[in-house]
Phi, psi and omega in degrees: 000127183217170171280095184277125174264114179220164180258126176293128181301129182236126175293150184300332183257022182231137171248350176238125183255126178246128184229127175255116181257128170227104191217165176296329178198166180289157178310120194269019183240138172298127185207171178208162179203163184293336184280144165291143183234130174242114186245122173260110179281099182280329177206130179135160178208155181168212182235127174265123171256120178235116191056241182247027182238147181245142180215137173291141171232147180223175179300147178063040171238151184234133183233137173258129177240130184289163178300132179063023177272116178300134182201161173205130169269100184270109179297150178302154184306329182300337180287341185259002178293146186306322183253021182295135175254010178292156174210160177246153174223135179209142171254123187236134176243128177244143170204148181247105182293346179259001182259236183298337183268003187300317180296322178298315182286350176271356176293138182300329180291343184257004185304319181298319180290322178297318178298320178301313180298316181295329181277353184246033180294337178278000180076170176194162173260132178295128178306143183303327181294341183254359186300317182297315181293317182290317180295323177297320179290325175297322178295322178297320177296316181298327186264013182229172179217170172059219183299320180300318179296318179296321178295319177294325179295316178298319178295323176300313179298321179298317179296317180296318182294337181266001180297133178275158170055048177279127178249127182297148172288327179216132181291138179301326181286344181254006181293139182242129176280125184238124175287163179299321181296312178292329178298326177300313181295313181297319178300318178298319180293313178305312183299316181298313182296317182293333179273341186233015184301335183277000179243171176289122178240122179264164175301321179296322178300313182293317181298324182293337180293336181240016174057050179233157173286155179306319181295313179296322179298316181301315180294317180298313185294317180294321181297319189264347180237347185064014174243151161282162179300318182295318181293324178292315178300318179297321179294320176300313182296318179290324176301316178292322179297319179301317179296316181294320180298315185279341176287337177074023182265005182237147186291322185207171183295323181299319179298318178298317181301313184288328179282351179253014171096004178269140183261002175207145181291329179296314179295320178301312181299320181294313181292321180302315181290325180292330182274316187261342184083002181225158170284163179305319181291321177295320179299315179298316180298315181292326180294312185283341172285322180207090183307326181294326180272336183284335181298138177289000000 
């Protein structure tokens, strides 16, 4: 698993790429590309890693990812089981504001939209209140061609630029430049933690995945993720706990704590509050009162 730099295939007569994905699980590699990406998760759930930040994703959510922003939509473990019948569906729009569309974005009438794109390099999640309007416009783009498609695209950008209360997926001040070589190592660590978060993971275990001493690993991990190994592991575990709590498939909070790798409910409660700002019960109450605000 690495930070793969690749070019999204573009037809010679297209400046906007529309892709409909129906797969057993999302593309499982940390990657980046020159194109801005807008993904409507029509079916599926898991964890989105954008730069060095983690976010839960569920069906009917829409995410904007900036150009060259390292990311991975990591499907939940159940999607990778040998006999799994799960599948994901997503409508994805790619465009490169510095490529074929560069002259268009240099038009004075488009300056506001160009500024919006430049200000959203850290990505964002479309507010739940705007999901219906944005997904509808994405469908119009998918179902059109030529000039009509371009007109729908401009309207999509206008709608996105007018969205209220946009919170970045990754802060611009916290963005970390990652080389492909270091990206391989970070990808391996991310993958290992996400596959084993429910078990005891030591610093030595993680360091061995990238063939480093624990001391060198600590310095490397903090430099490239702005997290300590323990804080990152805790965020993965709490992110998974949030999903399990709100899915309602577990009898009680203690069961969720133990299935997410915590060996005591006291430690779970302490870490949960430090990550989310709420106790598990407060988080549940806020989620079911307002799911859009309850999501971590």
